[in-house]
Each structure stands twice: as C-alpha cells, then as structure tokens.
Amino acid sequence: MKQRSRRNRRNRALEGPNAYGVHVRNATLDDAAAIAEIYNQGIEDRVATYETRRRTAADQQAWLQSIAGRYPAVVAQIDGEIIGWAGAGPYRDRECYRGIGEFSMYVHRDWRRRGVGDLLLAGLISEAERMGLWKLLSRIFPFNEASRALCRKHGFREVGVYEKHARLDGRWLDVVIVERLISANLNAVSL
C-alpha cells in the first residue's frame, strides 16, 4: 500500500477561527510589516531574544521569501489585525538537517497570556508536519516560564541548557534547548 504524501494534507489547525475569533493562517509577504512590529516589541522587552537590532518590513519580507515552501510561518489575526506570528527556519545549512526547523514565536504585547501563543504553536507544528519536517527546536531564556510551559504543553522536551550562550545588555544569559519530534514524518524521511 502506497503511503499518502504528508505534504498534500490540509492543515486542520489553520482551518478556522477559534472560539475567541482568533484565526491562525499561513503568513504572506503582506504580513511582513506586522511581523516586524511584533518582533520589535519582543526585541524591546528583552525576554525572548538576544537580538537588539530592530527589524523592518523589508527584513521580514526577505526572511519570509527565504523560507517559502521549505519552512512554516503562521500568523494569528483577529478582525484583520495580526496579533502574533510563529515561524521556523533552517537549523543548520548541512543537507542532513534539512528536516529540522528552528522556530521563534512572538505575540503582540496587548495579546499576551490570552491563548494566542497556544494557537500559533499548534498551527506551526501542524504546518511543519504537513511540510515534512521531522523536528522543531528552539532556545528559550530560563526565566521565560510562559514559553517553556507552552512548549511543554505541546510536547516539547527540554534537552539541556547552553550556559552563557550570549550577552544581552552586558549580561551573560543561558538558554534552555527545547525539541519536539514530529513522529508522523520520521518514517517517511529519505535522505
């Protein structure tokens, strides 16, 4: 019996709005300005990234173009307004790692702790599975308990800690490494 291609399946996590009217969908180039604005809030708040350089819509368009068709990017919106995004990119350049996506996720300040991240991560995982990825991973600051709890809820395991991984505002910060296997794609991989 021939196995159905996972790439052709619909992503049910992106099919309709949740009970609060938040809709998660695949990101488009037209979303770049909103993605940049939300990412810049994350940069300013210093709780989720080492990055300090603000992003522009052009930066985010270039990023979306670079991952198109290979890695997932989703946005959450309500009443037409983008209120969060999640996206993955290559973990490493080597061919043997092409099915691993390193992801980030950011929610607009006004929408944090309201379930948007939960919807985004579910949509990202579903889209990663549809695209044939076999693993998602990320690095999270140890003090970012909300992100760590959300990842645990979605089946990520904490692999370990990179100590003093980089400096932010003159302070050395550790990061917790999280990973989630996408078991549906592990057997289908042919390198």
PDB file of C-alpha atoms in Angstrom:
ATOM      1  CA  MET A   1       0.000   0.000   0.000  1.00  0.00           C
ATOM      2  CA  LYS A   2       1.422   3.355  -1.020  1.00  0.00           C
ATOM      3  CA  GLN A   3       1.762   5.846   1.821  1.00  0.00           C
ATOM      4  CA  ARG A   4      -0.042   9.140   1.310  1.00  0.00           C
ATOM      5  CA  SER A   5       2.220  12.138   0.987  1.00  0.00           C
ATOM      6  CA  ARG A   6       2.032  14.293   4.092  1.00  0.00           C
ATOM      7  CA  ARG A   7       2.844  17.373   2.042  1.00  0.00           C
ATOM      8  CA  ASN A   8      -0.566  17.264   0.352  1.00  0.00           C
ATOM      9  CA  ARG A   9      -2.649  17.021   3.523  1.00  0.00           C
ATOM     10  CA  ARG A  10      -4.595  20.031   4.707  1.00  0.00           C
ATOM     11  CA  ASN A  11      -3.504  21.731   7.880  1.00  0.00           C
ATOM     12  CA  ARG A  12      -6.556  21.402  10.093  1.00  0.00           C
ATOM     13  CA  ALA A  13      -5.054  23.727  12.714  1.00  0.00           C
ATOM     14  CA  LEU A  14      -5.364  26.560  10.190  1.00  0.00           C
ATOM     15  CA  GLU A  15      -8.929  25.897   9.046  1.00  0.00           C
ATOM     16  CA  GLY A  16     -10.940  28.395  11.046  1.00  0.00           C
ATOM     17  CA  PRO A  17     -11.094  30.853  13.907  1.00  0.00           C
ATOM     18  CA  ASN A  18     -11.160  29.664  17.494  1.00  0.00           C
ATOM     19  CA  ALA A  19     -13.932  30.499  19.944  1.00  0.00           C
ATOM     20  CA  TYR A  20     -12.472  33.981  20.546  1.00  0.00           C
ATOM     21  CA  GLY A  21     -12.334  34.860  16.858  1.00  0.00           C
ATOM     22  CA  VAL A  22      -8.560  34.427  16.532  1.00  0.00           C
ATOM     23  CA  HIS A  23      -7.679  32.882  13.196  1.00  0.00           C
ATOM     24  CA  VAL A  24      -4.280  31.282  12.501  1.00  0.00           C
ATOM     25  CA  ARG A  25      -3.185  31.133   8.878  1.00  0.00           C
ATOM     26  CA  ASN A  26      -0.033  30.857   6.806  1.00  0.00           C
ATOM     27  CA  ALA A  27       1.945  34.080   6.679  1.00  0.00           C
ATOM     28  CA  THR A  28       2.245  36.028   3.434  1.00  0.00           C
ATOM     29  CA  LEU A  29       4.633  38.736   2.275  1.00  0.00           C
ATOM     30  CA  ASP A  30       1.877  41.268   3.016  1.00  0.00           C
ATOM     31  CA  ASP A  31       2.208  40.379   6.724  1.00  0.00           C
ATOM     32  CA  ALA A  32       5.861  41.477   6.902  1.00  0.00           C
ATOM     33  CA  ALA A  33       5.217  44.922   8.447  1.00  0.00           C
ATOM     34  CA  ALA A  34       3.034  43.489  11.233  1.00  0.00           C
ATOM     35  CA  ILE A  35       5.534  40.681  11.849  1.00  0.00           C
ATOM     36  CA  ALA A  36       8.337  43.265  12.125  1.00  0.00           C
ATOM     37  CA  GLU A  37       6.305  45.388  14.567  1.00  0.00           C
ATOM     38  CA  ILE A  38       5.581  42.422  16.842  1.00  0.00           C
ATOM     39  CA  TYR A  39       9.161  41.140  16.606  1.00  0.00           C
ATOM     40  CA  ASN A  40      10.428  44.618  17.540  1.00  0.00           C
ATOM     41  CA  GLN A  41       8.266  44.533  20.674  1.00  0.00           C
ATOM     42  CA  GLY A  42       9.951  41.253  21.604  1.00  0.00           C
ATOM     43  CA  ILE A  43      13.361  42.808  20.994  1.00  0.00           C
ATOM     44  CA  GLU A  44      12.480  45.819  23.171  1.00  0.00           C
ATOM     45  CA  ASP A  45      11.066  43.698  26.008  1.00  0.00           C
ATOM     46  CA  ARG A  46      14.294  41.650  26.344  1.00  0.00           C
ATOM     47  CA  VAL A  47      12.541  38.432  27.430  1.00  0.00           C
ATOM     48  CA  ALA A  48      12.685  36.281  24.310  1.00  0.00           C
ATOM     49  CA  THR A  49      15.683  37.080  22.108  1.00  0.00           C
ATOM     50  CA  TYR A  50      19.294  38.201  22.160  1.00  0.00           C
ATOM     51  CA  GLU A  51      18.555  40.388  19.150  1.00  0.00           C
ATOM     52  CA  THR A  52      18.870  44.129  19.654  1.00  0.00           C
ATOM     53  CA  ARG A  53      18.599  45.379  16.058  1.00  0.00           C
ATOM     54  CA  ARG A  54      15.065  46.395  15.114  1.00  0.00           C
ATOM     55  CA  ARG A  55      13.563  44.736  12.065  1.00  0.00           C
ATOM     56  CA  THR A  56      11.918  46.395   9.088  1.00  0.00           C
ATOM     57  CA  ALA A  57       9.150  45.135   6.877  1.00  0.00           C
ATOM     58  CA  ALA A  58      11.794  44.575   4.177  1.00  0.00           C
ATOM     59  CA  ASP A  59      13.834  42.420   6.592  1.00  0.00           C
ATOM     60  CA  GLN A  60      10.813  40.274   7.358  1.00  0.00           C
ATOM     61  CA  GLN A  61       9.819  40.018   3.689  1.00  0.00           C
ATOM     62  CA  ALA A  62      13.308  38.747   2.881  1.00  0.00           C
ATOM     63  CA  TRP A  63      13.033  36.203   5.706  1.00  0.00           C
ATOM     64  CA  LEU A  64       9.612  35.007   4.510  1.00  0.00           C
ATOM     65  CA  GLN A  65      10.944  34.654   0.962  1.00  0.00           C
ATOM     66  CA  SER A  66      13.980  32.706   2.185  1.00  0.00           C
ATOM     67  CA  ILE A  67      11.861  30.056   3.946  1.00  0.00           C
ATOM     68  CA  ALA A  68       8.945  29.906   1.478  1.00  0.00           C
ATOM     69  CA  GLY A  69       7.958  26.343   0.631  1.00  0.00           C
ATOM     70  CA  ARG A  70      10.584  24.844   2.945  1.00  0.00           C
ATOM     71  CA  TYR A  71       9.701  26.002   6.471  1.00  0.00           C
ATOM     72  CA  PRO A  72       6.428  27.107   8.052  1.00  0.00           C
ATOM     73  CA  ALA A  73       5.416  30.612   9.070  1.00  0.00           C
ATOM     74  CA  VAL A  74       1.990  31.372  10.514  1.00  0.00           C
ATOM     75  CA  VAL A  75       0.234  34.446  11.849  1.00  0.00           C
ATOM     76  CA  ALA A  76      -2.651  34.892  14.262  1.00  0.00           C
ATOM     77  CA  GLN A  77      -5.171  37.569  13.439  1.00  0.00           C
ATOM     78  CA  ILE A  78      -8.402  38.914  14.792  1.00  0.00           C
ATOM     79  CA  ASP A  79     -10.651  41.261  12.856  1.00  0.00           C
ATOM     80  CA  GLY A  80      -7.928  41.547  10.212  1.00  0.00           C
ATOM     81  CA  GLU A  81      -5.214  42.622  12.670  1.00  0.00           C
ATOM     82  CA  ILE A  82      -2.082  40.475  13.016  1.00  0.00           C
ATOM     83  CA  ILE A  83      -1.561  39.824  16.747  1.00  0.00           C
ATOM     84  CA  GLY A  84       1.212  37.222  16.664  1.00  0.00           C
ATOM     85  CA  TRP A  85       3.420  35.095  14.489  1.00  0.00           C
ATOM     86  CA  ALA A  86       5.498  31.943  14.596  1.00  0.00           C
ATOM     87  CA  GLY A  87       7.987  30.726  12.056  1.00  0.00           C
ATOM     88  CA  ALA A  88      10.768  28.258  11.534  1.00  0.00           C
ATOM     89  CA  GLY A  89      13.916  28.346   9.509  1.00  0.00           C
ATOM     90  CA  PRO A  90      16.861  26.072   8.904  1.00  0.00           C
ATOM     91  CA  TYR A  91      18.616  24.670  11.940  1.00  0.00           C
ATOM     92  CA  ARG A  92      21.916  24.257  10.066  1.00  0.00           C
ATOM     93  CA  ASP A  93      22.935  24.504   6.421  1.00  0.00           C
ATOM     94  CA  ARG A  94      24.017  20.876   6.059  1.00  0.00           C
ATOM     95  CA  GLU A  95      21.718  18.678   3.961  1.00  0.00           C
ATOM     96  CA  CYS A  96      21.332  16.066   6.722  1.00  0.00           C
ATOM     97  CA  TYR A  97      19.478  18.653   8.871  1.00  0.00           C
ATOM     98  CA  ARG A  98      17.017  19.855   6.222  1.00  0.00           C
ATOM     99  CA  GLY A  99      14.012  18.411   8.093  1.00  0.00           C
ATOM    100  CA  ILE A 100      14.718  20.285  11.309  1.00  0.00           C
ATOM    101  CA  GLY A 101      13.124  23.683  11.811  1.00  0.00           C
ATOM    102  CA  GLU A 102      14.402  26.149  14.386  1.00  0.00           C
ATOM    103  CA  PHE A 103      11.424  28.228  15.431  1.00  0.00           C
ATOM    104  CA  SER A 104      10.555  31.554  17.022  1.00  0.00           C
ATOM    105  CA  MET A 105       7.212  32.880  18.181  1.00  0.00           C
ATOM    106  CA  TYR A 106       6.115  36.363  19.224  1.00  0.00           C
ATOM    107  CA  VAL A 107       2.759  37.745  20.352  1.00  0.00           C
ATOM    108  CA  HIS A 108       1.740  41.407  20.366  1.00  0.00           C
ATOM    109  CA  ARG A 109       2.031  42.904  23.869  1.00  0.00           C
ATOM    110  CA  ASP A 110      -1.709  43.551  24.085  1.00  0.00           C
ATOM    111  CA  TRP A 111      -2.493  39.894  23.364  1.00  0.00           C
ATOM    112  CA  ARG A 112      -0.020  38.034  25.562  1.00  0.00           C
ATOM    113  CA  ARG A 113      -1.361  35.496  28.085  1.00  0.00           C
ATOM    114  CA  ARG A 114      -4.649  35.198  26.192  1.00  0.00           C
ATOM    115  CA  GLY A 115      -4.068  31.898  24.374  1.00  0.00           C
ATOM    116  CA  VAL A 116      -2.653  33.319  21.145  1.00  0.00           C
ATOM    117  CA  GLY A 117       0.705  31.585  21.591  1.00  0.00           C
ATOM    118  CA  ASP A 118      -1.093  28.285  22.121  1.00  0.00           C
ATOM    119  CA  LEU A 119      -2.914  28.665  18.810  1.00  0.00           C
ATOM    120  CA  LEU A 120       0.233  29.788  16.993  1.00  0.00           C
ATOM    121  CA  LEU A 121       2.331  26.890  18.228  1.00  0.00           C
ATOM    122  CA  ALA A 122      -0.391  24.374  17.328  1.00  0.00           C
ATOM    123  CA  GLY A 123      -0.593  25.870  13.843  1.00  0.00           C
ATOM    124  CA  LEU A 124       3.179  25.907  13.428  1.00  0.00           C
ATOM    125  CA  ILE A 125       3.520  22.260  14.475  1.00  0.00           C
ATOM    126  CA  SER A 126       0.697  21.204  12.164  1.00  0.00           C
ATOM    127  CA  GLU A 127       2.182  23.108   9.245  1.00  0.00           C
ATOM    128  CA  ALA A 128       5.667  21.700   9.962  1.00  0.00           C
ATOM    129  CA  GLU A 129       4.183  18.204   9.846  1.00  0.00           C
ATOM    130  CA  ARG A 130       2.374  18.972   6.591  1.00  0.00           C
ATOM    131  CA  MET A 131       5.641  20.241   5.091  1.00  0.00           C
ATOM    132  CA  GLY A 132       7.517  17.080   6.035  1.00  0.00           C
ATOM    133  CA  LEU A 133       9.730  18.359   8.860  1.00  0.00           C
ATOM    134  CA  TRP A 134      10.685  15.739  11.446  1.00  0.00           C
ATOM    135  CA  LYS A 135      11.730  18.035  14.290  1.00  0.00           C
ATOM    136  CA  LEU A 136      11.174  21.526  15.660  1.00  0.00           C
ATOM    137  CA  LEU A 137      13.547  23.092  18.152  1.00  0.00           C
ATOM    138  CA  SER A 138      14.233  26.399  19.823  1.00  0.00           C
ATOM    139  CA  ARG A 139      16.195  28.093  22.590  1.00  0.00           C
ATOM    140  CA  ILE A 140      14.353  29.839  25.423  1.00  0.00           C
ATOM    141  CA  PHE A 141      15.665  32.038  28.216  1.00  0.00           C
ATOM    142  CA  PRO A 142      15.330  30.109  31.507  1.00  0.00           C
ATOM    143  CA  PHE A 143      13.283  32.944  33.055  1.00  0.00           C
ATOM    144  CA  ASN A 144      10.728  32.876  30.202  1.00  0.00           C
ATOM    145  CA  GLU A 145       8.457  30.473  32.097  1.00  0.00           C
ATOM    146  CA  ALA A 146       5.430  31.163  29.887  1.00  0.00           C
ATOM    147  CA  SER A 147       7.230  29.991  26.730  1.00  0.00           C
ATOM    148  CA  ARG A 148       8.714  26.981  28.484  1.00  0.00           C
ATOM    149  CA  ALA A 149       5.284  25.932  29.811  1.00  0.00           C
ATOM    150  CA  LEU A 150       3.694  26.415  26.385  1.00  0.00           C
ATOM    151  CA  CYS A 151       6.344  24.254  24.744  1.00  0.00           C
ATOM    152  CA  ARG A 152       5.855  21.526  27.350  1.00  0.00           C
ATOM    153  CA  LYS A 153       2.092  21.642  26.715  1.00  0.00           C
ATOM    154  CA  HIS A 154       2.756  20.993  23.020  1.00  0.00           C
ATOM    155  CA  GLY A 155       5.036  18.016  23.575  1.00  0.00           C
ATOM    156  CA  PHE A 156       8.435  19.680  23.540  1.00  0.00           C
ATOM    157  CA  ARG A 157      11.061  18.349  25.891  1.00  0.00           C
ATOM    158  CA  GLU A 158      13.807  20.368  27.484  1.00  0.00           C
ATOM    159  CA  VAL A 159      17.039  18.840  26.251  1.00  0.00           C
ATOM    160  CA  GLY A 160      19.506  20.894  28.239  1.00  0.00           C
ATOM    161  CA  VAL A 161      20.967  24.304  28.850  1.00  0.00           C
ATOM    162  CA  TYR A 162      23.528  26.260  26.889  1.00  0.00           C
ATOM    163  CA  GLU A 163      25.279  28.197  29.629  1.00  0.00           C
ATOM    164  CA  LYS A 164      26.277  31.790  28.979  1.00  0.00           C
ATOM    165  CA  HIS A 165      25.190  31.357  25.375  1.00  0.00           C
ATOM    166  CA  ALA A 166      25.445  35.054  24.540  1.00  0.00           C
ATOM    167  CA  ARG A 167      25.318  38.501  26.090  1.00  0.00           C
ATOM    168  CA  LEU A 168      22.309  40.783  26.192  1.00  0.00           C
ATOM    169  CA  ASP A 169      22.732  44.297  27.533  1.00  0.00           C
ATOM    170  CA  GLY A 170      26.083  43.329  29.033  1.00  0.00           C
ATOM    171  CA  ARG A 171      24.768  40.231  30.871  1.00  0.00           C
ATOM    172  CA  TRP A 172      25.588  36.636  30.028  1.00  0.00           C
ATOM    173  CA  LEU A 173      22.363  34.650  29.628  1.00  0.00           C
ATOM    174  CA  ASP A 174      21.738  30.920  29.433  1.00  0.00           C
ATOM    175  CA  VAL A 175      19.174  29.321  27.139  1.00  0.00           C
ATOM    176  CA  VAL A 176      17.112  26.153  27.535  1.00  0.00           C
ATOM    177  CA  ILE A 177      17.059  23.981  24.423  1.00  0.00           C
ATOM    178  CA  VAL A 178      13.657  22.505  23.557  1.00  0.00           C
ATOM    179  CA  GLU A 179      12.804  19.987  20.847  1.00  0.00           C
ATOM    180  CA  ARG A 180       9.762  18.146  19.552  1.00  0.00           C
ATOM    181  CA  LEU A 181       9.894  15.218  17.184  1.00  0.00           C
ATOM    182  CA  ILE A 182       7.190  15.034  14.544  1.00  0.00           C
ATOM    183  CA  SER A 183       6.788  11.278  14.621  1.00  0.00           C
ATOM    184  CA  ALA A 184       4.443  11.142  11.645  1.00  0.00           C
ATOM    185  CA  ASN A 185       7.335  12.221   9.409  1.00  0.00           C
ATOM    186  CA  LEU A 186      10.185  10.213  10.912  1.00  0.00           C
ATOM    187  CA  ASN A 187       9.464   7.056   8.899  1.00  0.00           C
ATOM    188  CA  ALA A 188       8.827   8.952   5.680  1.00  0.00           C
ATOM    189  CA  VAL A 189      12.264  10.601   5.612  1.00  0.00           C
ATOM    190  CA  SER A 190      14.601   9.614   2.828  1.00  0.00           C
ATOM    191  CA  LEU A 191      17.868  11.496   2.628  1.00  0.00           C
TER     192      LEU A 191
END
